[in-house]
XYZ file of C-alpha atoms in Angstrom:
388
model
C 77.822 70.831 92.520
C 77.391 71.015 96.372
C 80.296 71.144 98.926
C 80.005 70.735 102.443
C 81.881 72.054 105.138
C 81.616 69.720 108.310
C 81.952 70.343 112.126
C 84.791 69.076 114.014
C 83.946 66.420 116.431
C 87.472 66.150 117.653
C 87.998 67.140 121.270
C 91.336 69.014 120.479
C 90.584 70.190 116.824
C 89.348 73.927 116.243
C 89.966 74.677 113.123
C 87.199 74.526 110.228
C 87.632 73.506 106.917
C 86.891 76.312 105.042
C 86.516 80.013 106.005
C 83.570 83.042 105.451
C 86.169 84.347 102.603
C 86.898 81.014 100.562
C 83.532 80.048 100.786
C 82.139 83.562 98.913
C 84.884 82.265 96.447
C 83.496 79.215 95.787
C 79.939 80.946 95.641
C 80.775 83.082 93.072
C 81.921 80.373 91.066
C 78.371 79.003 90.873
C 79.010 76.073 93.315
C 76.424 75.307 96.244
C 78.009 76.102 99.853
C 76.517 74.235 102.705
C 78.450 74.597 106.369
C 77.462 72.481 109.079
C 75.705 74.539 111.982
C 78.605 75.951 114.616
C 80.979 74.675 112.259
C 83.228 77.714 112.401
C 82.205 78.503 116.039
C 86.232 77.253 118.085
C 87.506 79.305 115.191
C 85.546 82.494 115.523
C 83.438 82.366 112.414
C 79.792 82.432 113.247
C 76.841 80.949 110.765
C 75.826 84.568 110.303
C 79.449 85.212 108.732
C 78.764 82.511 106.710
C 75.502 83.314 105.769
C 76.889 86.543 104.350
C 79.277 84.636 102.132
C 76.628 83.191 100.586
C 76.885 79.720 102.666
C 73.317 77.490 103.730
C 73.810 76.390 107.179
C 72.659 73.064 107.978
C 71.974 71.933 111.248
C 71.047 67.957 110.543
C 74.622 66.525 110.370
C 73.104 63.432 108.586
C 71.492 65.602 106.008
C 74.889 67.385 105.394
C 76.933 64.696 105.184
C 74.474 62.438 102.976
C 73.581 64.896 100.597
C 77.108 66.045 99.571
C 78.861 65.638 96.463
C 82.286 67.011 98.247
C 82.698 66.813 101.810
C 85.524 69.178 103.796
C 87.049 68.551 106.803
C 90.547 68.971 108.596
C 91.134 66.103 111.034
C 90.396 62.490 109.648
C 86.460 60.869 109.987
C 86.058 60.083 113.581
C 83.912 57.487 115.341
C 80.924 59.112 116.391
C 79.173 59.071 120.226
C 76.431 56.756 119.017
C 79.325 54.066 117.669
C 79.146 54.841 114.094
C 82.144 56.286 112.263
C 81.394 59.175 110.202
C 82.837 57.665 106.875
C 79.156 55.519 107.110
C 77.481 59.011 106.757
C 78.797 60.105 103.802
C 76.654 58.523 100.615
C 78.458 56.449 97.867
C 80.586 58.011 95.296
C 80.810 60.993 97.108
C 84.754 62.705 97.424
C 86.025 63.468 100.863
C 89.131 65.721 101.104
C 90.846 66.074 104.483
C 93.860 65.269 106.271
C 93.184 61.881 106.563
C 96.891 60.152 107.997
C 96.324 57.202 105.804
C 99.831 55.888 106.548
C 99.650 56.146 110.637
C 96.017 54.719 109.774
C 95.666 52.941 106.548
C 92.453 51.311 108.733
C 90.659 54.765 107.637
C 91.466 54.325 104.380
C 90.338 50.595 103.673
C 86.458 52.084 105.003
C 86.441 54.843 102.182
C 87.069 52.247 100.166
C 84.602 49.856 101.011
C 82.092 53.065 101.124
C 83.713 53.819 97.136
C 84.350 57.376 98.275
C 87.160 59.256 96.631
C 89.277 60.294 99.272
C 91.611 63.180 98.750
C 94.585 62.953 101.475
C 95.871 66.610 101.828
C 99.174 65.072 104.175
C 99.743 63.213 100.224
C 100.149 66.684 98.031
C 103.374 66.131 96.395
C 105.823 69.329 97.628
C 106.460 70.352 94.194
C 106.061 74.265 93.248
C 103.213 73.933 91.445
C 101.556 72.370 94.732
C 102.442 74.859 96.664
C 99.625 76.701 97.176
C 97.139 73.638 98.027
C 100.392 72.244 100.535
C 98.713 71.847 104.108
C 101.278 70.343 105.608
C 103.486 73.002 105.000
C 100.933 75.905 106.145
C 99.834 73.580 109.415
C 103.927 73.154 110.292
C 104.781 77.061 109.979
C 102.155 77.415 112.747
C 103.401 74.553 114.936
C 107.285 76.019 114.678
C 105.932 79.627 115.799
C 103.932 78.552 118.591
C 106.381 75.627 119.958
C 108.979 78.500 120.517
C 106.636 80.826 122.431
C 105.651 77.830 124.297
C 109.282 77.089 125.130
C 109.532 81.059 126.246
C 107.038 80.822 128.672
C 108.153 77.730 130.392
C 112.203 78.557 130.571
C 112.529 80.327 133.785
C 114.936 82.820 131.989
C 115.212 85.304 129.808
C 115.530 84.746 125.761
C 116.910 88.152 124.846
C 120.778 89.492 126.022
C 119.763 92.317 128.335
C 122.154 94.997 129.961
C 120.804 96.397 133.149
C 121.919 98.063 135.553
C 121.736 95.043 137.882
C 124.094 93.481 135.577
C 124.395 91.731 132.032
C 122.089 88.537 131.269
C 123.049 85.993 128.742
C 120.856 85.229 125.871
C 119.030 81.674 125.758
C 120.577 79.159 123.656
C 118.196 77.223 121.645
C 118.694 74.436 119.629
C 116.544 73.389 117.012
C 116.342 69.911 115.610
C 114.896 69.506 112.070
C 114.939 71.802 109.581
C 111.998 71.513 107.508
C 108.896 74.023 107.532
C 108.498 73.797 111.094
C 112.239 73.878 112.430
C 112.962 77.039 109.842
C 109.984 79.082 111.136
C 110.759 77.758 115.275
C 114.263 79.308 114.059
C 113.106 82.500 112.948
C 110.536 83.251 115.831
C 113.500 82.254 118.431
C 115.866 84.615 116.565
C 113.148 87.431 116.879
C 112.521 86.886 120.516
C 116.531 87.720 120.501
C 117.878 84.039 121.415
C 121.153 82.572 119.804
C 120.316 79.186 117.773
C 121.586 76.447 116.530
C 120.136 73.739 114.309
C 120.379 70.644 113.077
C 119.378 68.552 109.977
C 120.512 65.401 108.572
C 119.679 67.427 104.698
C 122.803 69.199 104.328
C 120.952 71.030 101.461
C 119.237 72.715 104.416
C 122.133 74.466 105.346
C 122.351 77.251 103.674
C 118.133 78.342 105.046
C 119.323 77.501 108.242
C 121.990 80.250 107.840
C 120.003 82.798 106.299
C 117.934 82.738 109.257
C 121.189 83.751 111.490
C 121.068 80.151 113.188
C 124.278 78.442 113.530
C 124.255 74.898 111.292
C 124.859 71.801 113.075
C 126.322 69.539 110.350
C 126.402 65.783 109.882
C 128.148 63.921 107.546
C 126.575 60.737 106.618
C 127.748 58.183 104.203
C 123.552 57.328 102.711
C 120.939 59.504 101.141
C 118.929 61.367 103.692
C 116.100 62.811 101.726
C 112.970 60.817 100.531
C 110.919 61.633 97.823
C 109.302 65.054 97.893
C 112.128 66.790 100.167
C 111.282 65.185 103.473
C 113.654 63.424 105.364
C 114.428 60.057 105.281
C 114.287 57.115 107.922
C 118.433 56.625 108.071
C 120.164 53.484 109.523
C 120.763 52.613 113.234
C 124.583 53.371 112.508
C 124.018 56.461 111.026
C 121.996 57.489 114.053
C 123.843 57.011 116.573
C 126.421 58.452 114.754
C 124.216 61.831 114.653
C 123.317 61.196 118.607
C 126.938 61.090 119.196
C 126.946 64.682 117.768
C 124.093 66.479 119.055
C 124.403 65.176 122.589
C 126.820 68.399 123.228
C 124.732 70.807 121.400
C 122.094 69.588 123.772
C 123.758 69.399 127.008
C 124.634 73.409 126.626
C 121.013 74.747 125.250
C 118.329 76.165 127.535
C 116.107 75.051 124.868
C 115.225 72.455 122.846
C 112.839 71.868 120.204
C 112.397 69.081 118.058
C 110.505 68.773 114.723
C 111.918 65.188 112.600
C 108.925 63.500 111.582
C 108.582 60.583 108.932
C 105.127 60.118 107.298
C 103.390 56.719 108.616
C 106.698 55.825 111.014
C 106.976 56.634 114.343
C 108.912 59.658 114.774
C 113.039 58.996 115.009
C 114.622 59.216 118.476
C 117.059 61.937 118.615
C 116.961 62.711 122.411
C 118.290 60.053 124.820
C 117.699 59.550 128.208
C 121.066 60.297 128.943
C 121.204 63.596 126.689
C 118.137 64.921 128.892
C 120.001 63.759 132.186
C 123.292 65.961 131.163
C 120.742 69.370 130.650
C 120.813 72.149 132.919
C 117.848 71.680 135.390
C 115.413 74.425 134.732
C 116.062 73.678 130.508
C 113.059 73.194 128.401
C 112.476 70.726 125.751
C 109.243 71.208 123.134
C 108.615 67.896 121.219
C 106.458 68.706 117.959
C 106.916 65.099 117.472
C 104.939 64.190 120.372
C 101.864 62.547 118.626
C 103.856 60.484 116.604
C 106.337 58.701 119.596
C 108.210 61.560 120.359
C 111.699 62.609 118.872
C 112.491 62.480 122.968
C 112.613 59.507 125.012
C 110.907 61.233 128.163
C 108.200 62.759 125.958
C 104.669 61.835 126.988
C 101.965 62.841 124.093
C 99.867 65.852 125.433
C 101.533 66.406 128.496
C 104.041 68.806 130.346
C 106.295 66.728 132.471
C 109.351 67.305 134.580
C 111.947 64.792 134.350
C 115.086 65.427 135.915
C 114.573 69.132 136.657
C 113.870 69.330 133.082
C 110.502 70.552 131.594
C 109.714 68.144 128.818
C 106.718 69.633 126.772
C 104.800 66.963 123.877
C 102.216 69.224 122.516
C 99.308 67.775 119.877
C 97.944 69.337 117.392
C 99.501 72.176 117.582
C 98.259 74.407 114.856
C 94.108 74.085 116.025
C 95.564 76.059 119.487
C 96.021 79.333 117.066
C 92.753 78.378 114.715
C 91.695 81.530 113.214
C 95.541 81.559 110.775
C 95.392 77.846 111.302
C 91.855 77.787 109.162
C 92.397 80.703 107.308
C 96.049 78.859 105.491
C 94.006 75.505 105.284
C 91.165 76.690 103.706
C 93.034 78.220 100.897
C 94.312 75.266 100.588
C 91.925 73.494 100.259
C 89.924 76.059 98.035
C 93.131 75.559 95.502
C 92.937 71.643 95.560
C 89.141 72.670 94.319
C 89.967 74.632 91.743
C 92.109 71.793 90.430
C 89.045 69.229 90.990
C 86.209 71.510 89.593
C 85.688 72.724 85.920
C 82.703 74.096 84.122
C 81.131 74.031 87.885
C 81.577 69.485 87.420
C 84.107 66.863 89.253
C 86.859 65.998 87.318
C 89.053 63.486 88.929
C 91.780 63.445 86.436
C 94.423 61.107 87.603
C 97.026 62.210 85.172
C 97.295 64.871 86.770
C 100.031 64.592 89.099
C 98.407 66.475 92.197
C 95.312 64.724 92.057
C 96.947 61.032 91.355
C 99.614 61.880 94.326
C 96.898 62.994 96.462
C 94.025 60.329 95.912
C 93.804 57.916 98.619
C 90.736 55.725 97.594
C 88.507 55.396 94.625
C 86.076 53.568 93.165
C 86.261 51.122 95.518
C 90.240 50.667 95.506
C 92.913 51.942 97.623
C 95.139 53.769 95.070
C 97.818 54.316 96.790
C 100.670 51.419 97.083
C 102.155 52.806 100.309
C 98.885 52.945 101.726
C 98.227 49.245 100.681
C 101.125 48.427 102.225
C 101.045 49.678 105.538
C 97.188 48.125 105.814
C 98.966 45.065 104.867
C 101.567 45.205 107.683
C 98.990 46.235 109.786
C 96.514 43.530 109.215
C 98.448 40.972 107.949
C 95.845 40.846 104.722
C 95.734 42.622 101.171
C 93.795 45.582 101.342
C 92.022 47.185 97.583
């Protein structure tokens, strides 16, 4: 059984798929290890690291990727310089297991399946306790919450702490964060540490009570529909019901130096919970850090990837967040990942049982089929055509 680590072609992505450590894992195990040549290199691995796990390093990316029976990667198949998309290098029947985003971009998976590669989505692993350990979106979002609040400390023009001096007394920063999940409870812990006073808000009242272990102050809610989709993340509510919770944020935001936002729906564009207006009533000099950026922005002035002022307000929409601290980023990933193997691989074989629920939750494509009805559907709204 070979497995293949490839290099990142993605401008902004840094992280590698698997690290010197998981790889001697694997090795040990009896499987065959090859990493693509400077694979490792925007992470701080070198080949020679990998060499010493026990790793072959392969410098024809054709080779690699054709000769695979399990290719790794973090950020979805790209299209290549030379026009071809990397999903046309990978030979049929082998398994790919990435993030792939195959409800932003069911287009994705609709080529795996015309290639019959079985394509493992590592966004799909169900958040159940037994998937814990192989959850990527969890590990990746604990990184994004940490740095987005360090971000929003070096841009606010004050303090975060309360100091005493003997100039005088300064106030501590109020931050509020919006969004609760992974991200939102570790942004909330990091701004506690740096000594600022928070507040948070979730539509998930069952939320509450991490929110408050943290020392944050919850901003509650009440909404008369159910606010959490399948798998604990929240769910798309109705236009009443959000302006109803835009109605009761808009103070919280007005009187916070900081803002950051986190709500994020998987394959919908990211909910708007910062107005125009709401931005316009902010102190000038307040910062606003939208980890929603790359998927529309949970803020109406956010522009994806940039730093912008608007109304003497610094409006930040970082991407990709988790490749800018890549060493942690691809050390958490690639223990996941190495746990999704150990669930694939038995007796040193494939085994793609799908009743298991892990591997039927996170199986894209297969066989030639898309497997997954959501996905199916959003090709289908997106095309206008069945799809599998």
């Amino acid at each position: 059984m070979r497995i293949a680590v490839a290099k990142e072609i993605e401008v902004c992505e840094r992280r590698v798929a698997l690290i010197p450590d998981t790889v001697a894992r694997l090795v040990k195990q009896g499987l065959e290890v090859w990493v693509e040549k400077g694979a490792g290199e925007r992470s701080f691995f070198s080949d020679t690291d990998y060499e010493a796990a026990g790793a072959t390093i392969i410098g024809d990316t054709a080779k690699l990727w054709g000769e695979t029976d399990i290719l790794l990667k973090v950020s979805p198949p790209q299209e290549r310089e030379d026009g071809r998309s990397e999903v046309d290098l990978l030979k049929e029947g082998a398994v790919l297991v990435s993030f792939l985003n195959p409800l932003g971009n069911p287009v994705v998976a609709e080529q795996l399946a015309n290639r019959k590669i079985t394509a493992l989505s590592m966004e799909m692993i169900p958040r159940t306790t037994r998937a814990q350990s192989m959850d990527a979106l969890s590990s990746q979002a604990s990184l994004a919450g940490y740095k987005a609040v360090l971000i929003a400390a070096a841009a606010l023009p004050k303090y975060f702490p309360m100091l005493t001096t003997a100039a005088g007394t300064i106030a501590p920063a109020k931050v509020f964060i919006m969004g609760a999940g992974v991200a939102g409870l570790q942004a909330i812990a990091t701004a506690r540490r740096l000594g600022a006073v928070v507040e948070a808000f979730d539509i998930r009242p069952a939320v509450k009570e991490e929110v408050q272990s943290l020392g944050a102050k919850f901003v509650e809610v009440k909404l008369d529909e159910e606010t959490v989709a399948a798998g604990g993340y929240a769910k798309e509510i109705s236009e009443a019901s959000k302006q109803r919770t835009q109605e009761v944020v808009a103070e919280h935001v007005k009187n916070s130096d900081v803002v950051i936002t986190t709500a994020q729906v998987p394959g919908r564009q990211a909910p708007r919970l910062v107005t125009e207006e709401m931005v316009a009533q902010m102190k000038p000099g307040s910062v606003i850090v939208d980890l929603a950026a790359d998927q529309g922005g949970n803020c109406a002035c956010t522009e994806p990837g940039k730093d912008i002022v608007w109304n003497g307000v610094t409006i930040i929409g970082p991407i990709n967040l988790p490749s800018s601290m890549p060493i942690h980023a691809s050390q958490l990933y690639a223990k996941n990942v190495t746990s999704l193997m150990q669930l694939l691989i038995k007796d040193k074989a494939l085994r793609v049982d799908f009743s298991d629920d892990i591997v039927d939750a996170a199986c894209v494509t297969h066989a030639g089929e898309i497997r997954n009805q959501r996905v199916r559907d959003a090709l289908q709204a997106l095309s206008g055509v069945g799809a599998g």
